Amino acid sequence: GAGVSQSPSNKVTEKGKDVELRCDPISGHTALYWYRQSLGQGLEFLIYFQGNSAPDKSGLPSDRFSAERTGGSVSTLTIQRTQQEDSAVYLCASSLGGQGVANYGYTFGSGTRLTVV
Amino acid sequence: AQSVAQPEDQVNVAEGNPLTVKCTYSVSGNPYLFWYVQYPNRGLQFLLKYITGDNLVKGSYGFEAEFNKSQTSFHLKKPSALVSDSALYFCAVRDNTDKLIFGTGTRLQVFP
């Protein structure tokens, strides 16, 4: 597609429920990143994919968080047993692989606003 | 570890005046530095980057940034601010695993 697409744009869920957030990167972008932006906070790195593998998942805050990427394209971020502190905007970005980040930076999606009640 | 710092949570400036949003960095090796802007309820948009070359980098919407190696700074500037420039601005540095590390953001408020 022309840009990075994220769905849903908004999600309200009850505490303890599982949620799945989807990211569809720009076609041909082999690198995909998930970040979290909490109210009043900066961007917190969660996980990075190169193709279908995740060379850096150091930012996942707990084992309730997981992500996968299939076919080198769409990625899903799953949060199990959601807690109120998981409420945030979850941003996905993609980039060309190799020196893509150095040369082109990221293209971000519009994010998914998750509210846990 | 690579990092960036944005010392100001908010910058206020009158329309038509010059603006500066500050960023300092800490890296090992050559820095790859970026500025992004986030308008309300929108994703982040790329403004400009410094990889190598001229210390003054020009970007989108009339913004520019000055790379200063001795002061380890990469401040964002614009000669004449517009009300429509009001947004959240993030400085970022590429780390050695090829991801961007972002600062905490600076909210720019331009008053008419």
PDB file of C-alpha atoms in Angstrom:
ATOM      1  CA  GLY A   1       0.000   0.000   0.000  1.00  0.00           C
ATOM      2  CA  ALA A   2       0.907   3.650  -0.141  1.00  0.00           C
ATOM      3  CA  GLY A   3       1.506   3.986   3.582  1.00  0.00           C
ATOM      4  CA  VAL A   4       1.691   2.037   6.823  1.00  0.00           C
ATOM      5  CA  SER A   5      -1.778   0.919   7.832  1.00  0.00           C
ATOM      6  CA  GLN A   6      -2.777   0.072  11.384  1.00  0.00           C
ATOM      7  CA  SER A   7      -6.003  -1.400  12.650  1.00  0.00           C
ATOM      8  CA  PRO A   8      -8.072  -0.845  14.583  1.00  0.00           C
ATOM      9  CA  SER A   9      -7.561   2.875  15.024  1.00  0.00           C
ATOM     10  CA  ASN A  10      -9.215   2.722  18.431  1.00  0.00           C
ATOM     11  CA  LYS A  11      -9.773  -0.195  20.775  1.00  0.00           C
ATOM     12  CA  VAL A  12     -11.492  -0.213  24.138  1.00  0.00           C
ATOM     13  CA  THR A  13     -11.176  -3.439  26.067  1.00  0.00           C
ATOM     14  CA  GLU A  14     -11.916  -4.722  29.517  1.00  0.00           C
ATOM     15  CA  LYS A  15      -9.100  -5.464  31.916  1.00  0.00           C
ATOM     16  CA  GLY A  16      -8.021  -9.078  31.592  1.00  0.00           C
ATOM     17  CA  LYS A  17      -9.049  -9.484  27.961  1.00  0.00           C
ATOM     18  CA  ASP A  18      -6.605 -10.215  25.132  1.00  0.00           C
ATOM     19  CA  VAL A  19      -6.176  -7.779  22.227  1.00  0.00           C
ATOM     20  CA  GLU A  20      -4.557  -7.992  18.811  1.00  0.00           C
ATOM     21  CA  LEU A  21      -3.225  -4.978  16.975  1.00  0.00           C
ATOM     22  CA  ARG A  22      -2.406  -5.169  13.301  1.00  0.00           C
ATOM     23  CA  CYS A  23       0.183  -3.420  11.175  1.00  0.00           C
ATOM     24  CA  ASP A  24       0.418  -3.556   7.389  1.00  0.00           C
ATOM     25  CA  PRO A  25       3.732  -2.002   6.305  1.00  0.00           C
ATOM     26  CA  ILE A  26       4.677  -0.352   3.045  1.00  0.00           C
ATOM     27  CA  SER A  27       5.129  -2.935   0.328  1.00  0.00           C
ATOM     28  CA  GLY A  28       8.804  -3.863   0.009  1.00  0.00           C
ATOM     29  CA  HIS A  29       9.782  -2.613   3.455  1.00  0.00           C
ATOM     30  CA  THR A  30      11.552  -5.501   5.134  1.00  0.00           C
ATOM     31  CA  ALA A  31      12.018  -3.808   8.517  1.00  0.00           C
ATOM     32  CA  LEU A  32       9.042  -3.285  10.839  1.00  0.00           C
ATOM     33  CA  TYR A  33       8.978  -1.687  14.279  1.00  0.00           C
ATOM     34  CA  TRP A  34       6.484  -1.406  17.122  1.00  0.00           C
ATOM     35  CA  TYR A  35       6.556   1.487  19.594  1.00  0.00           C
ATOM     36  CA  ARG A  36       4.294   2.535  22.428  1.00  0.00           C
ATOM     37  CA  GLN A  37       3.402   6.114  23.277  1.00  0.00           C
ATOM     38  CA  SER A  38       1.825   6.625  26.660  1.00  0.00           C
ATOM     39  CA  LEU A  39       0.151   9.863  27.690  1.00  0.00           C
ATOM     40  CA  GLY A  40       2.811  12.431  28.405  1.00  0.00           C
ATOM     41  CA  GLN A  41       5.597  10.009  27.541  1.00  0.00           C
ATOM     42  CA  GLY A  42       7.941   9.647  24.625  1.00  0.00           C
ATOM     43  CA  LEU A  43       8.099   6.730  22.251  1.00  0.00           C
ATOM     44  CA  GLU A  44       9.000   3.461  23.901  1.00  0.00           C
ATOM     45  CA  PHE A  45      10.542   0.832  21.615  1.00  0.00           C
ATOM     46  CA  LEU A  46       8.868  -2.579  21.811  1.00  0.00           C
ATOM     47  CA  ILE A  47      10.125  -4.878  19.053  1.00  0.00           C
ATOM     48  CA  TYR A  48      11.822  -4.847  15.655  1.00  0.00           C
ATOM     49  CA  PHE A  49      11.392  -7.285  12.765  1.00  0.00           C
ATOM     50  CA  GLN A  50      13.715  -7.863   9.854  1.00  0.00           C
ATOM     51  CA  GLY A  51      11.705 -10.029   7.524  1.00  0.00           C
ATOM     52  CA  ASN A  52       9.880 -12.537   9.714  1.00  0.00           C
ATOM     53  CA  SER A  53      12.492 -12.696  12.442  1.00  0.00           C
ATOM     54  CA  ALA A  54      12.810 -10.394  15.443  1.00  0.00           C
ATOM     55  CA  PRO A  55      16.448  -9.535  16.086  1.00  0.00           C
ATOM     56  CA  ASP A  56      15.497  -7.132  18.853  1.00  0.00           C
ATOM     57  CA  LYS A  57      12.546  -7.636  21.167  1.00  0.00           C
ATOM     58  CA  SER A  58      14.213  -6.091  24.151  1.00  0.00           C
ATOM     59  CA  GLY A  59      11.463  -3.522  24.619  1.00  0.00           C
ATOM     60  CA  LEU A  60       8.556  -5.874  25.253  1.00  0.00           C
ATOM     61  CA  PRO A  61       7.535  -4.932  28.801  1.00  0.00           C
ATOM     62  CA  SER A  62       6.383  -8.357  29.969  1.00  0.00           C
ATOM     63  CA  ASP A  63       5.586 -11.862  28.773  1.00  0.00           C
ATOM     64  CA  ARG A  64       2.004 -10.717  28.217  1.00  0.00           C
ATOM     65  CA  PHE A  65       3.262  -8.962  25.099  1.00  0.00           C
ATOM     66  CA  SER A  66       4.140 -10.858  21.937  1.00  0.00           C
ATOM     67  CA  ALA A  67       4.384 -10.095  18.248  1.00  0.00           C
ATOM     68  CA  GLU A  68       4.720 -11.979  15.042  1.00  0.00           C
ATOM     69  CA  ARG A  69       5.202 -11.202  11.402  1.00  0.00           C
ATOM     70  CA  THR A  70       4.244 -13.478   8.578  1.00  0.00           C
ATOM     71  CA  GLY A  71       5.219 -13.454   4.919  1.00  0.00           C
ATOM     72  CA  GLY A  72       7.575 -10.590   5.584  1.00  0.00           C
ATOM     73  CA  SER A  73       4.577  -8.289   5.595  1.00  0.00           C
ATOM     74  CA  VAL A  74       1.739  -7.965   8.114  1.00  0.00           C
ATOM     75  CA  SER A  75       2.584  -7.942  11.805  1.00  0.00           C
ATOM     76  CA  THR A  76       0.353  -8.553  14.802  1.00  0.00           C
ATOM     77  CA  LEU A  77       1.073  -7.317  18.311  1.00  0.00           C
ATOM     78  CA  THR A  78      -0.806  -9.324  20.935  1.00  0.00           C
ATOM     79  CA  ILE A  79      -1.354  -8.238  24.513  1.00  0.00           C
ATOM     80  CA  GLN A  80      -2.714 -10.933  26.803  1.00  0.00           C
ATOM     81  CA  ARG A  81      -4.631 -10.278  30.010  1.00  0.00           C
ATOM     82  CA  THR A  82      -4.603  -6.528  29.448  1.00  0.00           C
ATOM     83  CA  GLN A  83      -3.971  -4.193  32.360  1.00  0.00           C
ATOM     84  CA  GLN A  84      -4.868  -0.531  32.733  1.00  0.00           C
ATOM     85  CA  GLU A  85      -1.210   0.446  32.412  1.00  0.00           C
ATOM     86  CA  ASP A  86      -1.255  -1.001  28.891  1.00  0.00           C
ATOM     87  CA  SER A  87      -3.436   1.927  27.791  1.00  0.00           C
ATOM     88  CA  ALA A  88      -1.426   3.839  25.214  1.00  0.00           C
ATOM     89  CA  VAL A  89      -1.094   4.550  21.523  1.00  0.00           C
ATOM     90  CA  TYR A  90       0.695   1.712  19.765  1.00  0.00           C
ATOM     91  CA  LEU A  91       2.614   2.886  16.726  1.00  0.00           C
ATOM     92  CA  CYS A  92       3.986   0.778  13.923  1.00  0.00           C
ATOM     93  CA  ALA A  93       6.679   1.901  11.502  1.00  0.00           C
ATOM     94  CA  SER A  94       8.402   0.340   8.537  1.00  0.00           C
ATOM     95  CA  SER A  95      11.627   0.952   6.679  1.00  0.00           C
ATOM     96  CA  LEU A  96      13.728  -0.475   3.910  1.00  0.00           C
ATOM     97  CA  GLY A  97      16.109  -3.053   5.287  1.00  0.00           C
ATOM     98  CA  GLY A  98      19.867  -2.838   5.307  1.00  0.00           C
ATOM     99  CA  GLN A  99      20.813   0.815   5.581  1.00  0.00           C
ATOM    100  CA  GLY A 100      17.190   1.813   5.264  1.00  0.00           C
ATOM    101  CA  VAL A 101      16.923   3.387   8.664  1.00  0.00           C
ATOM    102  CA  ALA A 102      20.120   5.352   8.231  1.00  0.00           C
ATOM    103  CA  ASN A 103      19.160   6.609   4.805  1.00  0.00           C
ATOM    104  CA  TYR A 104      15.397   6.927   4.987  1.00  0.00           C
ATOM    105  CA  GLY A 105      14.307   6.786   8.593  1.00  0.00           C
ATOM    106  CA  TYR A 106      10.881   5.327   9.274  1.00  0.00           C
ATOM    107  CA  THR A 107       7.397   5.703   7.878  1.00  0.00           C
ATOM    108  CA  PHE A 108       4.877   5.561  10.702  1.00  0.00           C
ATOM    109  CA  GLY A 109       1.283   4.438  10.756  1.00  0.00           C
ATOM    110  CA  SER A 110      -1.381   6.511  12.502  1.00  0.00           C
ATOM    111  CA  GLY A 111      -1.406   4.209  15.485  1.00  0.00           C
ATOM    112  CA  THR A 112      -3.914   2.233  17.512  1.00  0.00           C
ATOM    113  CA  ARG A 113      -5.238   3.940  20.630  1.00  0.00           C
ATOM    114  CA  LEU A 114      -5.787   1.227  23.217  1.00  0.00           C
ATOM    115  CA  THR A 115      -7.875   1.950  26.287  1.00  0.00           C
ATOM    116  CA  VAL A 116      -8.163  -0.681  28.997  1.00  0.00           C
ATOM    117  CA  VAL A 117     -11.108  -0.125  31.327  1.00  0.00           C
TER     118      VAL A 117
ATOM    119  CA  ALA B   1      24.287   3.126  24.440  1.00  0.00           C
ATOM    120  CA  GLN B   2      22.932   5.667  21.995  1.00  0.00           C
ATOM    121  CA  SER B   3      20.469   8.182  23.349  1.00  0.00           C
ATOM    122  CA  VAL B   4      19.010  11.610  22.764  1.00  0.00           C
ATOM    123  CA  ALA B   5      17.780  14.175  25.236  1.00  0.00           C
ATOM    124  CA  GLN B   6      15.196  16.881  24.719  1.00  0.00           C
ATOM    125  CA  PRO B   7      15.561  19.165  27.723  1.00  0.00           C
ATOM    126  CA  GLU B   8      12.381  21.170  27.172  1.00  0.00           C
ATOM    127  CA  ASP B   9       8.922  19.683  27.627  1.00  0.00           C
ATOM    128  CA  GLN B  10       7.346  22.712  25.981  1.00  0.00           C
ATOM    129  CA  VAL B  11       8.483  25.664  23.889  1.00  0.00           C
ATOM    130  CA  ASN B  12       6.279  28.701  23.421  1.00  0.00           C
ATOM    131  CA  VAL B  13       6.891  31.195  20.642  1.00  0.00           C
ATOM    132  CA  ALA B  14       4.951  33.994  18.980  1.00  0.00           C
ATOM    133  CA  GLU B  15       3.998  33.616  15.346  1.00  0.00           C
ATOM    134  CA  GLY B  16       6.605  35.171  13.079  1.00  0.00           C
ATOM    135  CA  ASN B  17       9.411  34.755  15.588  1.00  0.00           C
ATOM    136  CA  PRO B  18      12.267  32.274  15.136  1.00  0.00           C
ATOM    137  CA  LEU B  19      11.961  28.993  16.983  1.00  0.00           C
ATOM    138  CA  THR B  20      14.456  26.493  18.331  1.00  0.00           C
ATOM    139  CA  VAL B  21      13.718  23.038  19.728  1.00  0.00           C
ATOM    140  CA  LYS B  22      16.728  21.551  21.452  1.00  0.00           C
ATOM    141  CA  CYS B  23      18.207  18.059  21.183  1.00  0.00           C
ATOM    142  CA  THR B  24      21.480  16.638  22.425  1.00  0.00           C
ATOM    143  CA  TYR B  25      22.795  13.200  21.627  1.00  0.00           C
ATOM    144  CA  SER B  26      25.106  10.546  22.990  1.00  0.00           C
ATOM    145  CA  VAL B  27      26.492   8.013  20.535  1.00  0.00           C
ATOM    146  CA  SER B  28      29.516   5.890  19.914  1.00  0.00           C
ATOM    147  CA  GLY B  29      30.694   6.391  16.379  1.00  0.00           C
ATOM    148  CA  ASN B  30      29.089   8.608  13.779  1.00  0.00           C
ATOM    149  CA  PRO B  31      25.598   9.800  14.668  1.00  0.00           C
ATOM    150  CA  TYR B  32      22.579   9.315  12.437  1.00  0.00           C
ATOM    151  CA  LEU B  33      20.083  11.888  13.699  1.00  0.00           C
ATOM    152  CA  PHE B  34      16.450  12.553  12.844  1.00  0.00           C
ATOM    153  CA  TRP B  35      13.593  14.916  13.638  1.00  0.00           C
ATOM    154  CA  TYR B  36       9.948  13.855  13.483  1.00  0.00           C
ATOM    155  CA  VAL B  37       6.758  15.831  14.074  1.00  0.00           C
ATOM    156  CA  GLN B  38       3.453  14.587  15.426  1.00  0.00           C
ATOM    157  CA  TYR B  39       0.315  16.601  14.813  1.00  0.00           C
ATOM    158  CA  PRO B  40      -2.724  15.943  17.039  1.00  0.00           C
ATOM    159  CA  ASN B  41      -4.236  12.490  16.504  1.00  0.00           C
ATOM    160  CA  ARG B  42      -1.744  11.731  13.760  1.00  0.00           C
ATOM    161  CA  GLY B  43       1.239   9.452  13.345  1.00  0.00           C
ATOM    162  CA  LEU B  44       4.767  10.765  13.286  1.00  0.00           C
ATOM    163  CA  GLN B  45       6.030  12.440  10.138  1.00  0.00           C
ATOM    164  CA  PHE B  46       9.652  12.674   9.044  1.00  0.00           C
ATOM    165  CA  LEU B  47      11.069  16.210   8.985  1.00  0.00           C
ATOM    166  CA  LEU B  48      14.773  15.858   8.307  1.00  0.00           C
ATOM    167  CA  LYS B  49      17.883  13.814   8.971  1.00  0.00           C
ATOM    168  CA  TYR B  50      21.619  14.195   9.395  1.00  0.00           C
ATOM    169  CA  ILE B  51      23.824  11.380   8.119  1.00  0.00           C
ATOM    170  CA  THR B  52      26.984  13.120   6.982  1.00  0.00           C
ATOM    171  CA  GLY B  53      28.026  16.240   5.130  1.00  0.00           C
ATOM    172  CA  ASP B  54      26.851  19.779   5.760  1.00  0.00           C
ATOM    173  CA  ASN B  55      26.147  20.623   9.354  1.00  0.00           C
ATOM    174  CA  LEU B  56      23.022  22.574   8.409  1.00  0.00           C
ATOM    175  CA  VAL B  57      20.300  20.239   7.219  1.00  0.00           C
ATOM    176  CA  LYS B  58      17.150  21.514   5.540  1.00  0.00           C
ATOM    177  CA  GLY B  59      13.896  19.629   5.787  1.00  0.00           C
ATOM    178  CA  SER B  60      10.160  19.804   5.294  1.00  0.00           C
ATOM    179  CA  TYR B  61       7.879  22.768   6.068  1.00  0.00           C
ATOM    180  CA  GLY B  62      10.795  25.234   6.232  1.00  0.00           C
ATOM    181  CA  PHE B  63      12.502  23.525   9.156  1.00  0.00           C
ATOM    182  CA  GLU B  64      16.238  23.081   9.437  1.00  0.00           C
ATOM    183  CA  ALA B  65      18.587  21.581  11.989  1.00  0.00           C
ATOM    184  CA  GLU B  66      22.159  22.306  12.877  1.00  0.00           C
ATOM    185  CA  PHE B  67      24.511  19.465  13.712  1.00  0.00           C
ATOM    186  CA  ASN B  68      27.173  20.526  16.196  1.00  0.00           C
ATOM    187  CA  LYS B  69      29.696  17.819  16.950  1.00  0.00           C
ATOM    188  CA  SER B  70      31.558  19.682  19.685  1.00  0.00           C
ATOM    189  CA  GLN B  71      28.342  20.349  21.592  1.00  0.00           C
ATOM    190  CA  THR B  72      26.767  16.995  20.608  1.00  0.00           C
ATOM    191  CA  SER B  73      23.632  18.862  19.633  1.00  0.00           C
ATOM    192  CA  PHE B  74      21.125  18.713  16.794  1.00  0.00           C
ATOM    193  CA  HIS B  75      18.723  21.595  17.429  1.00  0.00           C
ATOM    194  CA  LEU B  76      15.682  22.078  15.221  1.00  0.00           C
ATOM    195  CA  LYS B  77      15.103  25.603  13.941  1.00  0.00           C
ATOM    196  CA  LYS B  78      12.782  27.669  11.842  1.00  0.00           C
ATOM    197  CA  PRO B  79      13.301  31.345  11.007  1.00  0.00           C
ATOM    198  CA  SER B  80       9.629  32.337  11.276  1.00  0.00           C
ATOM    199  CA  ALA B  81       7.133  30.233  13.210  1.00  0.00           C
ATOM    200  CA  LEU B  82       3.559  29.585  12.076  1.00  0.00           C
ATOM    201  CA  VAL B  83       0.583  28.744  14.273  1.00  0.00           C
ATOM    202  CA  SER B  84       0.256  25.566  12.208  1.00  0.00           C
ATOM    203  CA  ASP B  85       3.713  24.473  13.417  1.00  0.00           C
ATOM    204  CA  SER B  86       2.192  23.775  16.835  1.00  0.00           C
ATOM    205  CA  ALA B  87       2.785  20.065  17.414  1.00  0.00           C
ATOM    206  CA  LEU B  88       4.896  17.533  19.278  1.00  0.00           C
ATOM    207  CA  TYR B  89       8.476  17.228  18.032  1.00  0.00           C
ATOM    208  CA  PHE B  90      10.733  14.227  18.525  1.00  0.00           C
ATOM    209  CA  CYS B  91      14.472  13.942  18.065  1.00  0.00           C
ATOM    210  CA  ALA B  92      15.860  10.454  17.339  1.00  0.00           C
ATOM    211  CA  VAL B  93      19.157   8.660  16.851  1.00  0.00           C
ATOM    212  CA  ARG B  94      19.849   5.387  15.093  1.00  0.00           C
ATOM    213  CA  ASP B  95      21.350   2.801  17.399  1.00  0.00           C
ATOM    214  CA  ASN B  96      23.723  -0.013  16.545  1.00  0.00           C
ATOM    215  CA  THR B  97      20.871  -2.485  16.004  1.00  0.00           C
ATOM    216  CA  ASP B  98      19.430  -0.268  13.275  1.00  0.00           C
ATOM    217  CA  LYS B  99      16.423   1.040  15.162  1.00  0.00           C
ATOM    218  CA  LEU B 100      15.612   4.602  16.187  1.00  0.00           C
ATOM    219  CA  ILE B 101      15.812   5.728  19.786  1.00  0.00           C
ATOM    220  CA  PHE B 102      13.519   8.687  20.410  1.00  0.00           C
ATOM    221  CA  GLY B 103      13.664  11.534  22.867  1.00  0.00           C
ATOM    222  CA  THR B 104      10.783  12.331  25.175  1.00  0.00           C
ATOM    223  CA  GLY B 105       9.397  14.947  22.830  1.00  0.00           C
ATOM    224  CA  THR B 106       8.942  18.712  22.995  1.00  0.00           C
ATOM    225  CA  ARG B 107       5.572  20.341  22.580  1.00  0.00           C
ATOM    226  CA  LEU B 108       5.806  23.471  20.455  1.00  0.00           C
ATOM    227  CA  GLN B 109       3.079  26.048  20.940  1.00  0.00           C
ATOM    228  CA  VAL B 110       3.001  28.958  18.501  1.00  0.00           C
ATOM    229  CA  PHE B 111       0.744  31.804  19.587  1.00  0.00           C
ATOM    230  CA  PRO B 112      -0.912  34.175  17.114  1.00  0.00           C
TER     231      PRO B 112
END
